[in-house]
Amino acid sequence: MPLIEWYLNATQLPVFDANTLSYINGLKPHRASHWDLQTNAMKFYKASLLEQLSHIQKNRCAYCGLSLERNLVDREHFVHKEQNGGYPEFMFITENLFAACAFCNRAIKGTTAVITNYNADYLACEFNLIHPYIDTPSQHLAFVVNSYGEAILAQSLTQLGHDTMLFFDLHSSIMTCRRAAYLLELKRKEELSVTDYAELKSVSHFKPD
Ligand SMILES: [Zn+2]
């Protein structure tokens, strides 16, 4: 199945056991500093969250869709949690949490305000970027197939898609090249059979003259 969607269309949410949920609920009202609590329960929650998100997202960044392998991976709050302009009340809402690469999260998104219409009910908020869970990204953003048969050219279908594409730099030549490189990597990986891998291993170790 060729990759044709890059911006994440999240349809699954992380789930937590009753103890973890009661711990998180017991912290209310939530403050940004809760995220960095050094308790075992918080460490367990964050480890489980990242593991589940990576699995749900098939090890790809929520925004650029590139591989999270060999990358710094962040537990990303779509609506940021910091006290200055953030919404710590949404910090543990599972619909607000994604795994993102450090480039998208740190270099681009940071603590950008994304809410255009606040509602105490998270799912009723309106946003200025495509929400990977609430929106259907393919209604706003398309990836057009090039002459090599790769769907890597970003095209916006709506104003929201346009704003999101520009914000995450999805239309730039560098991001288009990175998508092409990722597809090539996937293709090569597929082609390397188990036998080839054993052969690679046998010839790739250090041999002194
Ligand atoms: Zn990314």
PDB file of C-alpha atoms and ligand atoms in Angstrom:
ATOM      1  CA  MET A   1       0.000   0.000   0.000  1.00  0.00           C
ATOM      2  CA  PRO A   2       1.794   3.152  -1.155  1.00  0.00           C
ATOM      3  CA  LEU A   3       1.976   6.087   1.187  1.00  0.00           C
ATOM      4  CA  ILE A   4      -0.397   8.780   0.007  1.00  0.00           C
ATOM      5  CA  GLU A   5      -1.199  10.641   3.235  1.00  0.00           C
ATOM      6  CA  TRP A   6       1.466  12.377   5.237  1.00  0.00           C
ATOM      7  CA  TYR A   7      -0.377  14.541   7.752  1.00  0.00           C
ATOM      8  CA  LEU A   8      -1.705  12.170  10.393  1.00  0.00           C
ATOM      9  CA  ASN A   9      -5.336  11.105  10.345  1.00  0.00           C
ATOM     10  CA  ALA A  10      -5.585   9.812  13.905  1.00  0.00           C
ATOM     11  CA  THR A  11      -8.483   7.451  14.469  1.00  0.00           C
ATOM     12  CA  GLN A  12      -7.246   5.680  17.587  1.00  0.00           C
ATOM     13  CA  LEU A  13      -6.552   7.038  21.063  1.00  0.00           C
ATOM     14  CA  PRO A  14      -4.122   5.859  23.740  1.00  0.00           C
ATOM     15  CA  VAL A  15      -5.789   4.083  26.673  1.00  0.00           C
ATOM     16  CA  PHE A  16      -4.680   3.880  30.288  1.00  0.00           C
ATOM     17  CA  ASP A  17      -5.431   1.606  33.206  1.00  0.00           C
ATOM     18  CA  ALA A  18      -7.706   2.698  36.071  1.00  0.00           C
ATOM     19  CA  ASN A  19      -4.812   3.449  38.450  1.00  0.00           C
ATOM     20  CA  THR A  20      -3.109   5.742  35.969  1.00  0.00           C
ATOM     21  CA  LEU A  21      -6.353   7.545  35.187  1.00  0.00           C
ATOM     22  CA  SER A  22      -7.182   8.084  38.855  1.00  0.00           C
ATOM     23  CA  TYR A  23      -3.653   9.421  39.428  1.00  0.00           C
ATOM     24  CA  ILE A  24      -4.007  11.898  36.543  1.00  0.00           C
ATOM     25  CA  ASN A  25      -7.509  12.936  37.635  1.00  0.00           C
ATOM     26  CA  GLY A  26      -6.313  13.316  41.227  1.00  0.00           C
ATOM     27  CA  LEU A  27      -3.923  16.085  40.120  1.00  0.00           C
ATOM     28  CA  LYS A  28      -6.772  18.375  39.011  1.00  0.00           C
ATOM     29  CA  PRO A  29      -6.832  21.289  38.486  1.00  0.00           C
ATOM     30  CA  HIS A  30      -3.991  20.568  36.095  1.00  0.00           C
ATOM     31  CA  ARG A  31      -1.012  22.892  35.900  1.00  0.00           C
ATOM     32  CA  ALA A  32       1.766  22.817  33.305  1.00  0.00           C
ATOM     33  CA  SER A  33       4.281  21.797  35.988  1.00  0.00           C
ATOM     34  CA  HIS A  34       2.394  18.519  36.572  1.00  0.00           C
ATOM     35  CA  TRP A  35       3.806  17.249  33.294  1.00  0.00           C
ATOM     36  CA  ASP A  36       7.315  17.247  34.766  1.00  0.00           C
ATOM     37  CA  LEU A  37       6.472  15.581  38.085  1.00  0.00           C
ATOM     38  CA  GLN A  38       9.131  12.992  38.871  1.00  0.00           C
ATOM     39  CA  THR A  39       6.733  10.458  40.388  1.00  0.00           C
ATOM     40  CA  ASN A  40       6.728   6.834  39.245  1.00  0.00           C
ATOM     41  CA  ALA A  41       3.082   7.178  38.216  1.00  0.00           C
ATOM     42  CA  MET A  42       3.855  10.154  35.966  1.00  0.00           C
ATOM     43  CA  LYS A  43       6.893   8.409  34.477  1.00  0.00           C
ATOM     44  CA  PHE A  44       4.745   5.344  33.794  1.00  0.00           C
ATOM     45  CA  TYR A  45       2.015   7.486  32.198  1.00  0.00           C
ATOM     46  CA  LYS A  46       4.467   9.282  29.911  1.00  0.00           C
ATOM     47  CA  ALA A  47       6.307   6.113  28.889  1.00  0.00           C
ATOM     48  CA  SER A  48       3.035   4.341  28.133  1.00  0.00           C
ATOM     49  CA  LEU A  49       1.747   7.379  26.237  1.00  0.00           C
ATOM     50  CA  LEU A  50       4.792   7.548  23.973  1.00  0.00           C
ATOM     51  CA  GLU A  51       4.786   3.821  23.346  1.00  0.00           C
ATOM     52  CA  GLN A  52       1.101   3.852  22.396  1.00  0.00           C
ATOM     53  CA  LEU A  53       1.355   6.973  20.237  1.00  0.00           C
ATOM     54  CA  SER A  54       4.353   5.580  18.343  1.00  0.00           C
ATOM     55  CA  HIS A  55       2.404   2.393  17.686  1.00  0.00           C
ATOM     56  CA  ILE A  56      -0.813   4.189  16.666  1.00  0.00           C
ATOM     57  CA  GLN A  57       1.130   6.541  14.380  1.00  0.00           C
ATOM     58  CA  LYS A  58       3.179   3.676  12.911  1.00  0.00           C
ATOM     59  CA  ASN A  59       6.348   5.423  14.023  1.00  0.00           C
ATOM     60  CA  ARG A  60       5.684   8.517  11.942  1.00  0.00           C
ATOM     61  CA  CYS A  61       5.450  12.176  12.940  1.00  0.00           C
ATOM     62  CA  ALA A  62       1.880  13.493  13.274  1.00  0.00           C
ATOM     63  CA  TYR A  63       2.606  16.552  11.131  1.00  0.00           C
ATOM     64  CA  CYS A  64       5.246  15.796   8.497  1.00  0.00           C
ATOM     65  CA  GLY A  65       4.585  12.048   8.371  1.00  0.00           C
ATOM     66  CA  LEU A  66       8.303  11.251   8.276  1.00  0.00           C
ATOM     67  CA  SER A  67       9.861   8.449  10.285  1.00  0.00           C
ATOM     68  CA  LEU A  68      10.333   8.888  14.012  1.00  0.00           C
ATOM     69  CA  GLU A  69      13.108   6.292  13.996  1.00  0.00           C
ATOM     70  CA  ARG A  70      16.552   7.742  14.674  1.00  0.00           C
ATOM     71  CA  ASN A  71      14.901  11.068  15.521  1.00  0.00           C
ATOM     72  CA  LEU A  72      14.190  12.982  18.689  1.00  0.00           C
ATOM     73  CA  VAL A  73      10.542  12.228  19.431  1.00  0.00           C
ATOM     74  CA  ASP A  74       8.336  14.511  21.479  1.00  0.00           C
ATOM     75  CA  ARG A  75       5.055  13.892  23.220  1.00  0.00           C
ATOM     76  CA  GLU A  76       3.407  16.809  21.548  1.00  0.00           C
ATOM     77  CA  HIS A  77       0.475  18.791  22.949  1.00  0.00           C
ATOM     78  CA  PHE A  78      -1.513  20.070  19.973  1.00  0.00           C
ATOM     79  CA  VAL A  79      -2.849  22.819  22.241  1.00  0.00           C
ATOM     80  CA  HIS A  80       0.202  23.742  24.268  1.00  0.00           C
ATOM     81  CA  LYS A  81       0.188  23.502  28.033  1.00  0.00           C
ATOM     82  CA  GLU A  82       2.425  26.342  29.185  1.00  0.00           C
ATOM     83  CA  GLN A  83       0.815  28.845  31.533  1.00  0.00           C
ATOM     84  CA  ASN A  84       1.507  31.815  29.241  1.00  0.00           C
ATOM     85  CA  GLY A  85      -1.253  31.494  26.678  1.00  0.00           C
ATOM     86  CA  GLY A  86      -1.505  27.716  27.019  1.00  0.00           C
ATOM     87  CA  TYR A  87      -4.303  25.507  28.262  1.00  0.00           C
ATOM     88  CA  PRO A  88      -3.076  23.162  31.003  1.00  0.00           C
ATOM     89  CA  GLU A  89      -6.663  21.908  31.405  1.00  0.00           C
ATOM     90  CA  PHE A  90      -6.207  20.080  28.085  1.00  0.00           C
ATOM     91  CA  MET A  91      -2.783  18.677  28.985  1.00  0.00           C
ATOM     92  CA  PHE A  92      -3.941  15.098  29.616  1.00  0.00           C
ATOM     93  CA  ILE A  93      -6.779  15.001  27.085  1.00  0.00           C
ATOM     94  CA  THR A  94      -5.783  12.082  24.865  1.00  0.00           C
ATOM     95  CA  GLU A  95      -7.219  13.753  21.746  1.00  0.00           C
ATOM     96  CA  ASN A  96      -4.693  16.555  22.317  1.00  0.00           C
ATOM     97  CA  LEU A  97      -1.609  14.322  22.390  1.00  0.00           C
ATOM     98  CA  PHE A  98       0.530  13.134  19.497  1.00  0.00           C
ATOM     99  CA  ALA A  99       4.058  11.975  18.787  1.00  0.00           C
ATOM    100  CA  ALA A 100       5.973  14.483  16.702  1.00  0.00           C
ATOM    101  CA  CYS A 101       9.512  14.875  15.438  1.00  0.00           C
ATOM    102  CA  ALA A 102      11.688  17.517  17.042  1.00  0.00           C
ATOM    103  CA  PHE A 103      11.748  19.502  13.796  1.00  0.00           C
ATOM    104  CA  CYS A 104       7.962  19.927  13.648  1.00  0.00           C
ATOM    105  CA  ASN A 105       7.499  20.335  17.376  1.00  0.00           C
ATOM    106  CA  ARG A 106      10.512  22.333  18.504  1.00  0.00           C
ATOM    107  CA  ALA A 107      11.762  24.152  15.405  1.00  0.00           C
ATOM    108  CA  ILE A 108       8.316  24.991  14.025  1.00  0.00           C
ATOM    109  CA  LYS A 109       5.385  24.630  16.397  1.00  0.00           C
ATOM    110  CA  GLY A 110       6.701  25.365  19.880  1.00  0.00           C
ATOM    111  CA  THR A 111       4.066  27.225  21.868  1.00  0.00           C
ATOM    112  CA  THR A 112       2.168  28.631  18.883  1.00  0.00           C
ATOM    113  CA  ALA A 113      -1.459  29.414  19.765  1.00  0.00           C
ATOM    114  CA  VAL A 114      -3.740  27.116  17.771  1.00  0.00           C
ATOM    115  CA  ILE A 115      -7.168  27.756  19.315  1.00  0.00           C
ATOM    116  CA  THR A 116      -9.313  30.255  17.418  1.00  0.00           C
ATOM    117  CA  ASN A 117     -12.517  29.541  19.309  1.00  0.00           C
ATOM    118  CA  TYR A 118     -12.208  28.242  22.871  1.00  0.00           C
ATOM    119  CA  ASN A 119     -14.662  25.845  24.438  1.00  0.00           C
ATOM    120  CA  ALA A 120     -14.234  24.149  27.814  1.00  0.00           C
ATOM    121  CA  ASP A 121     -15.121  20.962  25.931  1.00  0.00           C
ATOM    122  CA  TYR A 122     -11.900  20.241  24.027  1.00  0.00           C
ATOM    123  CA  LEU A 123     -13.673  18.558  21.125  1.00  0.00           C
ATOM    124  CA  ALA A 124     -15.800  21.668  20.555  1.00  0.00           C
ATOM    125  CA  CYS A 125     -12.800  24.025  20.207  1.00  0.00           C
ATOM    126  CA  GLU A 126     -11.883  25.439  16.810  1.00  0.00           C
ATOM    127  CA  PHE A 127      -8.297  25.520  15.602  1.00  0.00           C
ATOM    128  CA  ASN A 128      -6.166  27.359  13.039  1.00  0.00           C
ATOM    129  CA  LEU A 129      -4.268  24.191  12.026  1.00  0.00           C
ATOM    130  CA  ILE A 130      -5.609  20.836  10.858  1.00  0.00           C
ATOM    131  CA  HIS A 131      -6.345  18.777  13.966  1.00  0.00           C
ATOM    132  CA  PRO A 132      -5.076  15.227  13.302  1.00  0.00           C
ATOM    133  CA  TYR A 133      -7.872  13.660  15.363  1.00  0.00           C
ATOM    134  CA  ILE A 134     -10.866  16.002  15.027  1.00  0.00           C
ATOM    135  CA  ASP A 135     -10.389  16.921  11.358  1.00  0.00           C
ATOM    136  CA  THR A 136     -10.029  14.664   8.348  1.00  0.00           C
ATOM    137  CA  PRO A 137      -6.702  15.897   6.966  1.00  0.00           C
ATOM    138  CA  SER A 138      -7.344  14.559   3.441  1.00  0.00           C
ATOM    139  CA  GLN A 139     -10.272  17.000   3.116  1.00  0.00           C
ATOM    140  CA  HIS A 140      -7.819  19.881   3.531  1.00  0.00           C
ATOM    141  CA  LEU A 141      -4.491  18.635   2.204  1.00  0.00           C
ATOM    142  CA  ALA A 142      -3.656  16.385  -0.710  1.00  0.00           C
ATOM    143  CA  PHE A 143      -0.386  14.874  -1.825  1.00  0.00           C
ATOM    144  CA  VAL A 144      -0.214  14.803  -5.579  1.00  0.00           C
ATOM    145  CA  VAL A 145       1.545  11.957  -7.371  1.00  0.00           C
ATOM    146  CA  ASN A 146       4.628  13.028  -9.347  1.00  0.00           C
ATOM    147  CA  SER A 147       5.968  11.448 -12.539  1.00  0.00           C
ATOM    148  CA  TYR A 148       7.720   8.748 -10.475  1.00  0.00           C
ATOM    149  CA  GLY A 149       4.425   7.660  -8.959  1.00  0.00           C
ATOM    150  CA  GLU A 150       5.181   9.105  -5.538  1.00  0.00           C
ATOM    151  CA  ALA A 151       2.526  11.117  -3.684  1.00  0.00           C
ATOM    152  CA  ILE A 152       4.875  13.714  -2.297  1.00  0.00           C
ATOM    153  CA  LEU A 153       3.768  17.087  -3.687  1.00  0.00           C
ATOM    154  CA  ALA A 154       1.693  18.954  -1.109  1.00  0.00           C
ATOM    155  CA  GLN A 155      -1.433  20.708  -2.319  1.00  0.00           C
ATOM    156  CA  SER A 156      -3.954  22.552  -0.159  1.00  0.00           C
ATOM    157  CA  LEU A 157      -7.660  22.027  -0.740  1.00  0.00           C
ATOM    158  CA  THR A 158      -9.000  24.508   1.820  1.00  0.00           C
ATOM    159  CA  GLN A 159      -7.865  27.617   3.679  1.00  0.00           C
ATOM    160  CA  LEU A 160      -7.145  25.463   6.738  1.00  0.00           C
ATOM    161  CA  GLY A 161      -5.096  23.118   4.562  1.00  0.00           C
ATOM    162  CA  HIS A 162      -3.247  26.073   3.071  1.00  0.00           C
ATOM    163  CA  ASP A 163      -2.435  27.552   6.489  1.00  0.00           C
ATOM    164  CA  THR A 164      -1.307  24.162   7.823  1.00  0.00           C
ATOM    165  CA  MET A 165       0.822  23.422   4.754  1.00  0.00           C
ATOM    166  CA  LEU A 166       2.614  26.758   5.063  1.00  0.00           C
ATOM    167  CA  PHE A 167       2.955  26.528   8.837  1.00  0.00           C
ATOM    168  CA  PHE A 168       4.655  23.100   8.791  1.00  0.00           C
ATOM    169  CA  ASP A 169       6.614  23.920   5.619  1.00  0.00           C
ATOM    170  CA  LEU A 170       5.040  20.902   3.911  1.00  0.00           C
ATOM    171  CA  HIS A 171       5.235  22.529   0.473  1.00  0.00           C
ATOM    172  CA  SER A 172       8.958  23.307   0.583  1.00  0.00           C
ATOM    173  CA  SER A 173      11.431  21.534  -1.684  1.00  0.00           C
ATOM    174  CA  ILE A 174      13.354  20.196   1.303  1.00  0.00           C
ATOM    175  CA  MET A 175      10.256  18.549   2.832  1.00  0.00           C
ATOM    176  CA  THR A 176       9.246  17.190  -0.583  1.00  0.00           C
ATOM    177  CA  CYS A 177      12.734  15.680  -0.939  1.00  0.00           C
ATOM    178  CA  ARG A 178      12.540  14.231   2.555  1.00  0.00           C
ATOM    179  CA  ARG A 179       9.241  12.509   1.700  1.00  0.00           C
ATOM    180  CA  ALA A 180      10.799  11.090  -1.476  1.00  0.00           C
ATOM    181  CA  ALA A 181      13.832   9.882   0.497  1.00  0.00           C
ATOM    182  CA  TYR A 182      11.594   8.219   3.072  1.00  0.00           C
ATOM    183  CA  LEU A 183       9.647   6.382   0.360  1.00  0.00           C
ATOM    184  CA  LEU A 184      12.904   5.205  -1.164  1.00  0.00           C
ATOM    185  CA  GLU A 185      14.093   3.986   2.230  1.00  0.00           C
ATOM    186  CA  LEU A 186      10.856   2.020   2.709  1.00  0.00           C
ATOM    187  CA  LYS A 187      11.186   0.505  -0.765  1.00  0.00           C
ATOM    188  CA  ARG A 188      14.810  -0.536  -0.219  1.00  0.00           C
ATOM    189  CA  LYS A 189      13.927  -1.997   3.185  1.00  0.00           C
ATOM    190  CA  GLU A 190      11.254  -4.128   1.555  1.00  0.00           C
ATOM    191  CA  GLU A 191      13.665  -5.287  -1.122  1.00  0.00           C
ATOM    192  CA  LEU A 192      16.288  -6.398   1.372  1.00  0.00           C
ATOM    193  CA  SER A 193      15.149  -9.903   2.151  1.00  0.00           C
ATOM    194  CA  VAL A 194      16.247 -11.726   5.272  1.00  0.00           C
ATOM    195  CA  THR A 195      18.948 -13.484   3.210  1.00  0.00           C
ATOM    196  CA  ASP A 196      20.229 -10.178   1.892  1.00  0.00           C
ATOM    197  CA  TYR A 197      20.350  -8.857   5.410  1.00  0.00           C
ATOM    198  CA  ALA A 198      22.467 -11.821   6.548  1.00  0.00           C
ATOM    199  CA  GLU A 199      24.783 -11.207   3.607  1.00  0.00           C
ATOM    200  CA  LEU A 200      24.988  -7.509   4.412  1.00  0.00           C
ATOM    201  CA  LYS A 201      25.890  -8.333   7.964  1.00  0.00           C
ATOM    202  CA  SER A 202      28.607 -10.738   6.872  1.00  0.00           C
ATOM    203  CA  VAL A 203      30.314  -8.217   4.589  1.00  0.00           C
ATOM    204  CA  SER A 204      29.737  -5.091   6.669  1.00  0.00           C
ATOM    205  CA  HIS A 205      31.911  -5.822   9.681  1.00  0.00           C
ATOM    206  CA  PHE A 206      35.402  -4.464  10.095  1.00  0.00           C
ATOM    207  CA  LYS A 207      38.120  -6.461   8.365  1.00  0.00           C
ATOM    208  CA  PRO A 208      41.731  -5.464   8.998  1.00  0.00           C
ATOM    209  CA  ASP A 209      44.112  -5.640   6.024  1.00  0.00           C
TER     210      ASP A 209
HETATM  211 ZN    ZN B   1       7.623  16.062  11.835  1.00  0.00          ZN
END
